[in-house]
């Protein structure tokens, strides 16, 4: 029931309720006003990478109603919901990896250069 309610709080993205786990990244602005977004982002991305390494699927969710998410999970008003990700066994087959760009197309050494497009 909680996953269903959380999916509804994520702007009605009901497919989220099918995930085995819905991970909610919560920041504490009172503890780290300047860095909580980065800290939670780093932690969430590490969990996404770890889940992927174990063959699980994830999806970064940034579209949600923060007040509704807090209500569903019982979070206090003074915290911030940074992101949500489902973690579970993907349905169907994994997409085929696309070709990677050459390093020189993505990175520059030592100086800024305009025109770098990802």
GROMACS .gro file of N, CA and C in nm:
model
  354
    1UNK      N    1   0.082  -0.120   0.000
    1UNK     CA    2   0.000   0.000   0.000
    1UNK      C    3   0.086   0.126   0.000
    2UNK      N    4   0.197   0.120   0.075
    2UNK     CA    5   0.284   0.237   0.082
    2UNK      C    6   0.349   0.266  -0.054
    3UNK      N    7   0.393   0.160  -0.124
    3UNK     CA    8   0.452   0.182  -0.257
    3UNK      C    9   0.350   0.242  -0.352
    4UNK      N   10   0.227   0.197  -0.342
    4UNK     CA   11   0.118   0.251  -0.425
    4UNK      C   12   0.099   0.399  -0.395
    5UNK      N   13   0.095   0.436  -0.269
    5UNK     CA   14   0.077   0.576  -0.229
    5UNK      C   15   0.197   0.660  -0.271
    6UNK      N   16   0.315   0.603  -0.262
    6UNK     CA   17   0.434   0.677  -0.303
    6UNK      C   18   0.435   0.699  -0.454
    7UNK      N   19   0.393   0.598  -0.530
    7UNK     CA   20   0.382   0.614  -0.675
    7UNK      C   21   0.283   0.724  -0.710
    8UNK      N   22   0.172   0.731  -0.638
    8UNK     CA   23   0.075   0.838  -0.661
    8UNK      C   24   0.137   0.974  -0.628
    9UNK      N   25   0.220   0.980  -0.523
    9UNK     CA   26   0.286   1.106  -0.485
    9UNK      C   27   0.394   1.146  -0.585
   10UNK      N   28   0.436   1.051  -0.668
   10UNK     CA   29   0.533   1.079  -0.775
   10UNK      C   30   0.457   1.113  -0.903
   11UNK      N   31   0.363   1.202  -0.889
   11UNK     CA   32   0.283   1.251  -1.002
   11UNK      C   33   0.213   1.140  -1.078
   12UNK      N   34   0.169   1.038  -1.004
   12UNK     CA   35   0.090   0.932  -1.065
   12UNK      C   36   0.169   0.835  -1.149
   13UNK      N   37   0.298   0.823  -1.127
   13UNK     CA   38   0.380   0.727  -1.202
   13UNK      C   39   0.362   0.588  -1.140
   14UNK      N   40   0.248   0.529  -1.170
   14UNK     CA   41   0.205   0.408  -1.100
   14UNK      C   42   0.295   0.287  -1.126
   15UNK      N   43   0.373   0.287  -1.231
   15UNK     CA   44   0.466   0.177  -1.257
   15UNK      C   45   0.566   0.163  -1.143
   16UNK      N   46   0.590   0.271  -1.069
   16UNK     CA   47   0.683   0.265  -0.957
   16UNK      C   48   0.640   0.164  -0.850
   17UNK      N   49   0.511   0.146  -0.835
   17UNK     CA   50   0.459   0.056  -0.731
   17UNK      C   51   0.497  -0.089  -0.757
   18UNK      N   52   0.539  -0.123  -0.879
   18UNK     CA   53   0.579  -0.259  -0.913
   18UNK      C   54   0.722  -0.292  -0.869
   19UNK      N   55   0.799  -0.191  -0.833
   19UNK     CA   56   0.939  -0.213  -0.793
   19UNK      C   57   0.944  -0.285  -0.659
   20UNK      N   58   1.049  -0.362  -0.640
   20UNK     CA   59   1.068  -0.431  -0.513
   20UNK      C   60   1.094  -0.333  -0.399
   21UNK      N   61   1.164  -0.224  -0.431
   21UNK     CA   62   1.201  -0.123  -0.332
   21UNK      C   63   1.186   0.015  -0.395
   22UNK      N   64   1.138   0.109  -0.318
   22UNK     CA   65   1.141   0.250  -0.359
   22UNK      C   66   1.230   0.322  -0.258
   23UNK      N   67   1.344   0.365  -0.306
   23UNK     CA   68   1.443   0.432  -0.221
   23UNK      C   69   1.420   0.582  -0.227
   24UNK      N   70   1.402   0.644  -0.111
   24UNK     CA   71   1.379   0.788  -0.103
   24UNK      C   72   1.503   0.853  -0.042
   25UNK      N   73   1.565   0.941  -0.119
   25UNK     CA   74   1.684   1.012  -0.071
   25UNK      C   75   1.642   1.138   0.002
   26UNK      N   76   1.677   1.146   0.129
   26UNK     CA   77   1.635   1.257   0.215
   26UNK      C   78   1.756   1.336   0.260
   27UNK      N   79   1.748   1.469   0.246
   27UNK     CA   80   1.854   1.557   0.292
   27UNK      C   81   1.814   1.632   0.417
   28UNK      N   82   1.915   1.670   0.493
   28UNK     CA   83   1.895   1.742   0.619
   28UNK      C   84   1.954   1.882   0.607
   29UNK      N   85   1.877   1.978   0.559
   29UNK     CA   86   1.930   2.113   0.540
   29UNK      C   87   1.980   2.178   0.669
   30UNK      N   88   1.921   2.143   0.782
   30UNK     CA   89   1.967   2.201   0.909
   30UNK      C   90   2.106   2.151   0.947
   31UNK      N   91   2.143   2.034   0.898
   31UNK     CA   92   2.274   1.977   0.929
   31UNK      C   93   2.378   2.024   0.827
   32UNK      N   94   2.339   2.028   0.702
   32UNK     CA   95   2.432   2.064   0.595
   32UNK      C   96   2.359   2.148   0.491
   33UNK      N   97   2.331   2.272   0.526
   33UNK     CA   98   2.253   2.361   0.439
   33UNK      C   99   2.314   2.375   0.300
   34UNK      N  100   2.444   2.382   0.294
   34UNK     CA  101   2.512   2.406   0.167
   34UNK      C  102   2.529   2.280   0.083
   35UNK      N  103   2.545   2.163   0.146
   35UNK     CA  104   2.587   2.044   0.073
   35UNK      C  105   2.487   1.930   0.070
   36UNK      N  106   2.373   1.940   0.134
   36UNK     CA  107   2.286   1.822   0.144
   36UNK      C  108   2.240   1.770   0.009
   37UNK      N  109   2.216   1.858  -0.089
   37UNK     CA  110   2.173   1.811  -0.221
   37UNK      C  111   2.282   1.728  -0.289
   38UNK      N  112   2.405   1.775  -0.279
   38UNK     CA  113   2.517   1.702  -0.339
   38UNK      C  114   2.540   1.571  -0.265
   39UNK      N  115   2.541   1.577  -0.132
   39UNK     CA  116   2.564   1.457  -0.052
   39UNK      C  117   2.462   1.347  -0.082
   40UNK      N  118   2.335   1.384  -0.086
   40UNK     CA  119   2.231   1.285  -0.114
   40UNK      C  120   2.240   1.238  -0.259
   41UNK      N  121   2.271   1.329  -0.351
   41UNK     CA  122   2.287   1.291  -0.491
   41UNK      C  123   2.398   1.189  -0.510
   42UNK      N  124   2.511   1.210  -0.442
   42UNK     CA  125   2.622   1.115  -0.449
   42UNK      C  126   2.580   0.979  -0.393
   43UNK      N  127   2.516   0.980  -0.278
   43UNK     CA  128   2.473   0.854  -0.216
   43UNK      C  129   2.374   0.780  -0.306
   44UNK      N  130   2.278   0.854  -0.361
   44UNK     CA  131   2.178   0.790  -0.448
   44UNK      C  132   2.244   0.731  -0.572
   45UNK      N  133   2.333   0.806  -0.634
   45UNK     CA  134   2.398   0.757  -0.755
   45UNK      C  135   2.483   0.633  -0.726
   46UNK      N  136   2.549   0.630  -0.612
   46UNK     CA  137   2.626   0.511  -0.575
   46UNK      C  138   2.533   0.390  -0.559
   47UNK      N  139   2.415   0.412  -0.504
   47UNK     CA  140   2.320   0.302  -0.490
   47UNK      C  141   2.268   0.256  -0.626
   48UNK      N  142   2.247   0.351  -0.718
   48UNK     CA  143   2.205   0.317  -0.854
   48UNK      C  144   2.312   0.233  -0.923
   49UNK      N  145   2.438   0.275  -0.910
   49UNK     CA  146   2.548   0.201  -0.973
   49UNK      C  147   2.559   0.061  -0.912
   50UNK      N  148   2.550   0.051  -0.780
   50UNK     CA  149   2.559  -0.080  -0.714
   50UNK      C  150   2.443  -0.170  -0.757
   51UNK      N  151   2.322  -0.116  -0.762
   51UNK     CA  152   2.206  -0.197  -0.804
   51UNK      C  153   2.224  -0.246  -0.947
   52UNK      N  154   2.272  -0.158  -1.034
   52UNK     CA  155   2.293  -0.194  -1.174
   52UNK      C  156   2.399  -0.304  -1.185
   53UNK      N  157   2.504  -0.294  -1.105
   53UNK     CA  158   2.609  -0.396  -1.106
   53UNK      C  159   2.555  -0.533  -1.065
   54UNK      N  160   2.447  -0.536  -0.991
   54UNK     CA  161   2.385  -0.662  -0.948
   54UNK      C  162   2.270  -0.704  -1.039
   55UNK      N  163   2.258  -0.635  -1.153
   55UNK     CA  164   2.156  -0.673  -1.251
   55UNK      C  165   2.018  -0.618  -1.222
   56UNK      N  166   2.009  -0.522  -1.132
   56UNK     CA  167   1.879  -0.463  -1.099
   56UNK      C  168   1.857  -0.335  -1.179
   57UNK      N  169   1.732  -0.299  -1.196
   57UNK     CA  170   1.697  -0.178  -1.269
   57UNK      C  171   1.665  -0.064  -1.173
   58UNK      N  172   1.693   0.057  -1.218
   58UNK     CA  173   1.663   0.178  -1.140
   58UNK      C  174   1.618   0.287  -1.236
   59UNK      N  175   1.569   0.396  -1.181
   59UNK     CA  176   1.531   0.512  -1.261
   59UNK      C  177   1.527   0.632  -1.167
   60UNK      N  178   1.606   0.733  -1.196
   60UNK     CA  179   1.609   0.853  -1.112
   60UNK      C  180   1.476   0.925  -1.125
   61UNK      N  181   1.408   0.945  -1.013
   61UNK     CA  182   1.278   1.013  -1.014
   61UNK      C  183   1.293   1.149  -0.945
   62UNK      N  184   1.268   1.253  -1.020
   62UNK     CA  185   1.273   1.388  -0.965
   62UNK      C  186   1.137   1.456  -0.970
   63UNK      N  187   1.041   1.390  -1.033
   63UNK     CA  188   0.906   1.446  -1.045
   63UNK      C  189   0.819   1.386  -0.935
   64UNK      N  190   0.799   1.464  -0.830
   64UNK     CA  191   0.716   1.418  -0.719
   64UNK      C  192   0.664   1.538  -0.642
   65UNK      N  193   0.559   1.514  -0.566
   65UNK     CA  194   0.503   1.615  -0.477
   65UNK      C  195   0.567   1.593  -0.341
   66UNK      N  196   0.657   1.683  -0.303
   66UNK     CA  197   0.735   1.662  -0.181
   66UNK      C  198   0.648   1.648  -0.057
   67UNK      N  199   0.547   1.730  -0.045
   67UNK     CA  200   0.459   1.722   0.073
   67UNK      C  201   0.390   1.586   0.081
   68UNK      N  202   0.344   1.535  -0.034
   68UNK     CA  203   0.277   1.405  -0.034
   68UNK      C  204   0.374   1.292  -0.003
   69UNK      N  205   0.497   1.300  -0.056
   69UNK     CA  206   0.597   1.198  -0.027
   69UNK      C  207   0.626   1.196   0.123
   70UNK      N  208   0.645   1.314   0.181
   70UNK     CA  209   0.672   1.322   0.325
   70UNK      C  210   0.558   1.261   0.407
   71UNK      N  211   0.436   1.287   0.363
   71UNK     CA  212   0.320   1.232   0.433
   71UNK      C  213   0.320   1.079   0.426
   72UNK      N  214   0.349   1.025   0.308
   72UNK     CA  215   0.346   0.880   0.288
   72UNK      C  216   0.452   0.811   0.375
   73UNK      N  217   0.572   0.869   0.382
   73UNK     CA  218   0.680   0.802   0.455
   73UNK      C  219   0.694   0.851   0.599
   74UNK      N  220   0.614   0.949   0.637
   74UNK     CA  221   0.620   0.999   0.774
   74UNK      C  222   0.740   1.086   0.803
   75UNK      N  223   0.791   1.156   0.701
   75UNK     CA  224   0.907   1.243   0.719
   75UNK      C  225   0.865   1.378   0.776
   76UNK      N  226   0.947   1.436   0.862
   76UNK     CA  227   0.914   1.568   0.918
   76UNK      C  228   0.930   1.679   0.815
   77UNK      N  229   0.873   1.793   0.844
   77UNK     CA  230   0.876   1.907   0.751
   77UNK      C  231   1.015   1.965   0.730
   78UNK      N  232   1.106   1.948   0.826
   78UNK     CA  233   1.236   2.013   0.815
   78UNK      C  234   1.337   1.937   0.729
   79UNK      N  235   1.299   1.822   0.672
   79UNK     CA  236   1.388   1.751   0.581
   79UNK      C  237   1.346   1.782   0.437
   80UNK      N  238   1.435   1.751   0.343
   80UNK     CA  239   1.405   1.772   0.201
   80UNK      C  240   1.413   1.639   0.128
   81UNK      N  241   1.313   1.611   0.046
   81UNK     CA  242   1.317   1.493  -0.040
   81UNK      C  243   1.396   1.534  -0.165
   82UNK      N  244   1.508   1.468  -0.188
   82UNK     CA  245   1.597   1.506  -0.298
   82UNK      C  246   1.563   1.427  -0.424
   83UNK      N  247   1.546   1.297  -0.410
   83UNK     CA  248   1.519   1.213  -0.526
   83UNK      C  249   1.463   1.079  -0.478
   84UNK      N  250   1.406   1.007  -0.571
   84UNK     CA  251   1.350   0.875  -0.544
   84UNK      C  252   1.397   0.783  -0.655
   85UNK      N  253   1.425   0.658  -0.622
   85UNK     CA  254   1.455   0.562  -0.727
   85UNK      C  255   1.393   0.427  -0.693
   86UNK      N  256   1.327   0.367  -0.791
   86UNK     CA  257   1.283   0.230  -0.771
   86UNK      C  258   1.403   0.138  -0.792
   87UNK      N  259   1.406   0.028  -0.721
   87UNK     CA  260   1.509  -0.074  -0.742
   87UNK      C  261   1.437  -0.208  -0.754
   88UNK      N  262   1.462  -0.276  -0.864
   88UNK     CA  263   1.396  -0.404  -0.883
   88UNK      C  264   1.444  -0.475  -1.007
   89UNK      N  265   1.385  -0.590  -1.031
   89UNK     CA  266   1.418  -0.669  -1.148
   89UNK      C  267   1.346  -0.608  -1.267
   90UNK      N  268   1.421  -0.568  -1.370
   90UNK     CA  269   1.357  -0.504  -1.486
   90UNK      C  270   1.267  -0.602  -1.562
   91UNK      N  271   1.160  -0.548  -1.616
   91UNK     CA  272   1.072  -0.628  -1.701
   91UNK      C  273   1.129  -0.632  -1.841
   92UNK      N  274   1.115  -0.743  -1.907
   92UNK     CA  275   1.163  -0.754  -2.045
   92UNK      C  276   1.314  -0.763  -2.051
   93UNK      N  277   1.367  -0.738  -2.169
   93UNK     CA  278   1.510  -0.748  -2.190
   93UNK      C  279   1.577  -0.613  -2.171
   94UNK      N  280   1.702  -0.618  -2.129
   94UNK     CA  281   1.781  -0.496  -2.117
   94UNK      C  282   1.803  -0.438  -2.255
   95UNK      N  283   1.800  -0.307  -2.268
   95UNK     CA  284   1.830  -0.247  -2.398
   95UNK      C  285   1.976  -0.271  -2.435
   96UNK      N  286   2.001  -0.277  -2.563
   96UNK     CA  287   2.138  -0.297  -2.612
   96UNK      C  288   2.216  -0.168  -2.588
   97UNK      N  289   2.337  -0.182  -2.537
   97UNK     CA  290   2.420  -0.065  -2.510
   97UNK      C  291   2.450   0.009  -2.640
   98UNK      N  292   2.440   0.139  -2.635
   98UNK     CA  293   2.470   0.218  -2.754
   98UNK      C  294   2.620   0.245  -2.761
   99UNK      N  295   2.665   0.284  -2.877
   99UNK     CA  296   2.807   0.311  -2.897
   99UNK      C  297   2.849   0.429  -2.809
  100UNK      N  298   2.966   0.419  -2.753
  100UNK     CA  299   3.021   0.526  -2.668
  100UNK      C  300   3.093   0.629  -2.753
  101UNK      N  301   3.088   0.754  -2.707
  101UNK     CA  302   3.163   0.860  -2.774
  101UNK      C  303   3.311   0.845  -2.739
  102UNK      N  304   3.395   0.896  -2.826
  102UNK     CA  305   3.537   0.899  -2.797
  102UNK      C  306   3.562   0.995  -2.682
  103UNK      N  307   3.661   0.966  -2.600
  103UNK     CA  308   3.692   1.049  -2.483
  103UNK      C  309   3.713   1.196  -2.523
  104UNK      N  310   3.778   1.220  -2.634
  104UNK     CA  311   3.806   1.357  -2.677
  104UNK      C  312   3.678   1.434  -2.711
  105UNK      N  313   3.571   1.363  -2.739
  105UNK     CA  314   3.443   1.429  -2.768
  105UNK      C  315   3.374   1.477  -2.640
  106UNK      N  316   3.411   1.420  -2.526
  106UNK     CA  317   3.342   1.446  -2.401
  106UNK      C  318   3.427   1.524  -2.301
  107UNK      N  319   3.556   1.498  -2.299
  107UNK     CA  320   3.645   1.557  -2.200
  107UNK      C  321   3.749   1.647  -2.263
  108UNK      N  322   3.791   1.748  -2.189
  108UNK     CA  323   3.901   1.836  -2.227
  108UNK      C  324   3.998   1.842  -2.110
  109UNK      N  325   4.123   1.849  -2.138
  109UNK     CA  326   4.224   1.856  -2.033
  109UNK      C  327   4.272   1.999  -2.013
  110UNK      N  328   4.274   2.041  -1.889
  110UNK     CA  329   4.337   2.162  -1.841
  110UNK      C  330   4.267   2.293  -1.871
  111UNK      N  331   4.188   2.305  -1.978
  111UNK     CA  332   4.121   2.431  -2.007
  111UNK      C  333   3.977   2.407  -2.049
  112UNK      N  334   3.897   2.511  -2.031
  112UNK     CA  335   3.758   2.508  -2.075
  112UNK      C  336   3.753   2.528  -2.225
  113UNK      N  337   3.664   2.456  -2.292
  113UNK     CA  338   3.649   2.473  -2.435
  113UNK      C  339   3.502   2.468  -2.470
  114UNK      N  340   3.454   2.572  -2.537
  114UNK     CA  341   3.314   2.575  -2.578
  114UNK      C  342   3.288   2.474  -2.688
  115UNK      N  343   3.162   2.441  -2.703
  115UNK     CA  344   3.123   2.351  -2.811
  115UNK      C  345   3.124   2.206  -2.772
  116UNK      N  346   3.153   2.176  -2.647
  116UNK     CA  347   3.151   2.039  -2.600
  116UNK      C  348   3.006   1.998  -2.580
  117UNK      N  349   2.957   1.904  -2.659
  117UNK     CA  350   2.818   1.864  -2.656
  117UNK      C  351   2.811   1.716  -2.623
  118UNK      N  352   2.726   1.684  -2.526
  118UNK     CA  353   2.710   1.543  -2.489
  118UNK      C  354   2.595   1.482  -2.563
   0.00000   0.00000   0.00000
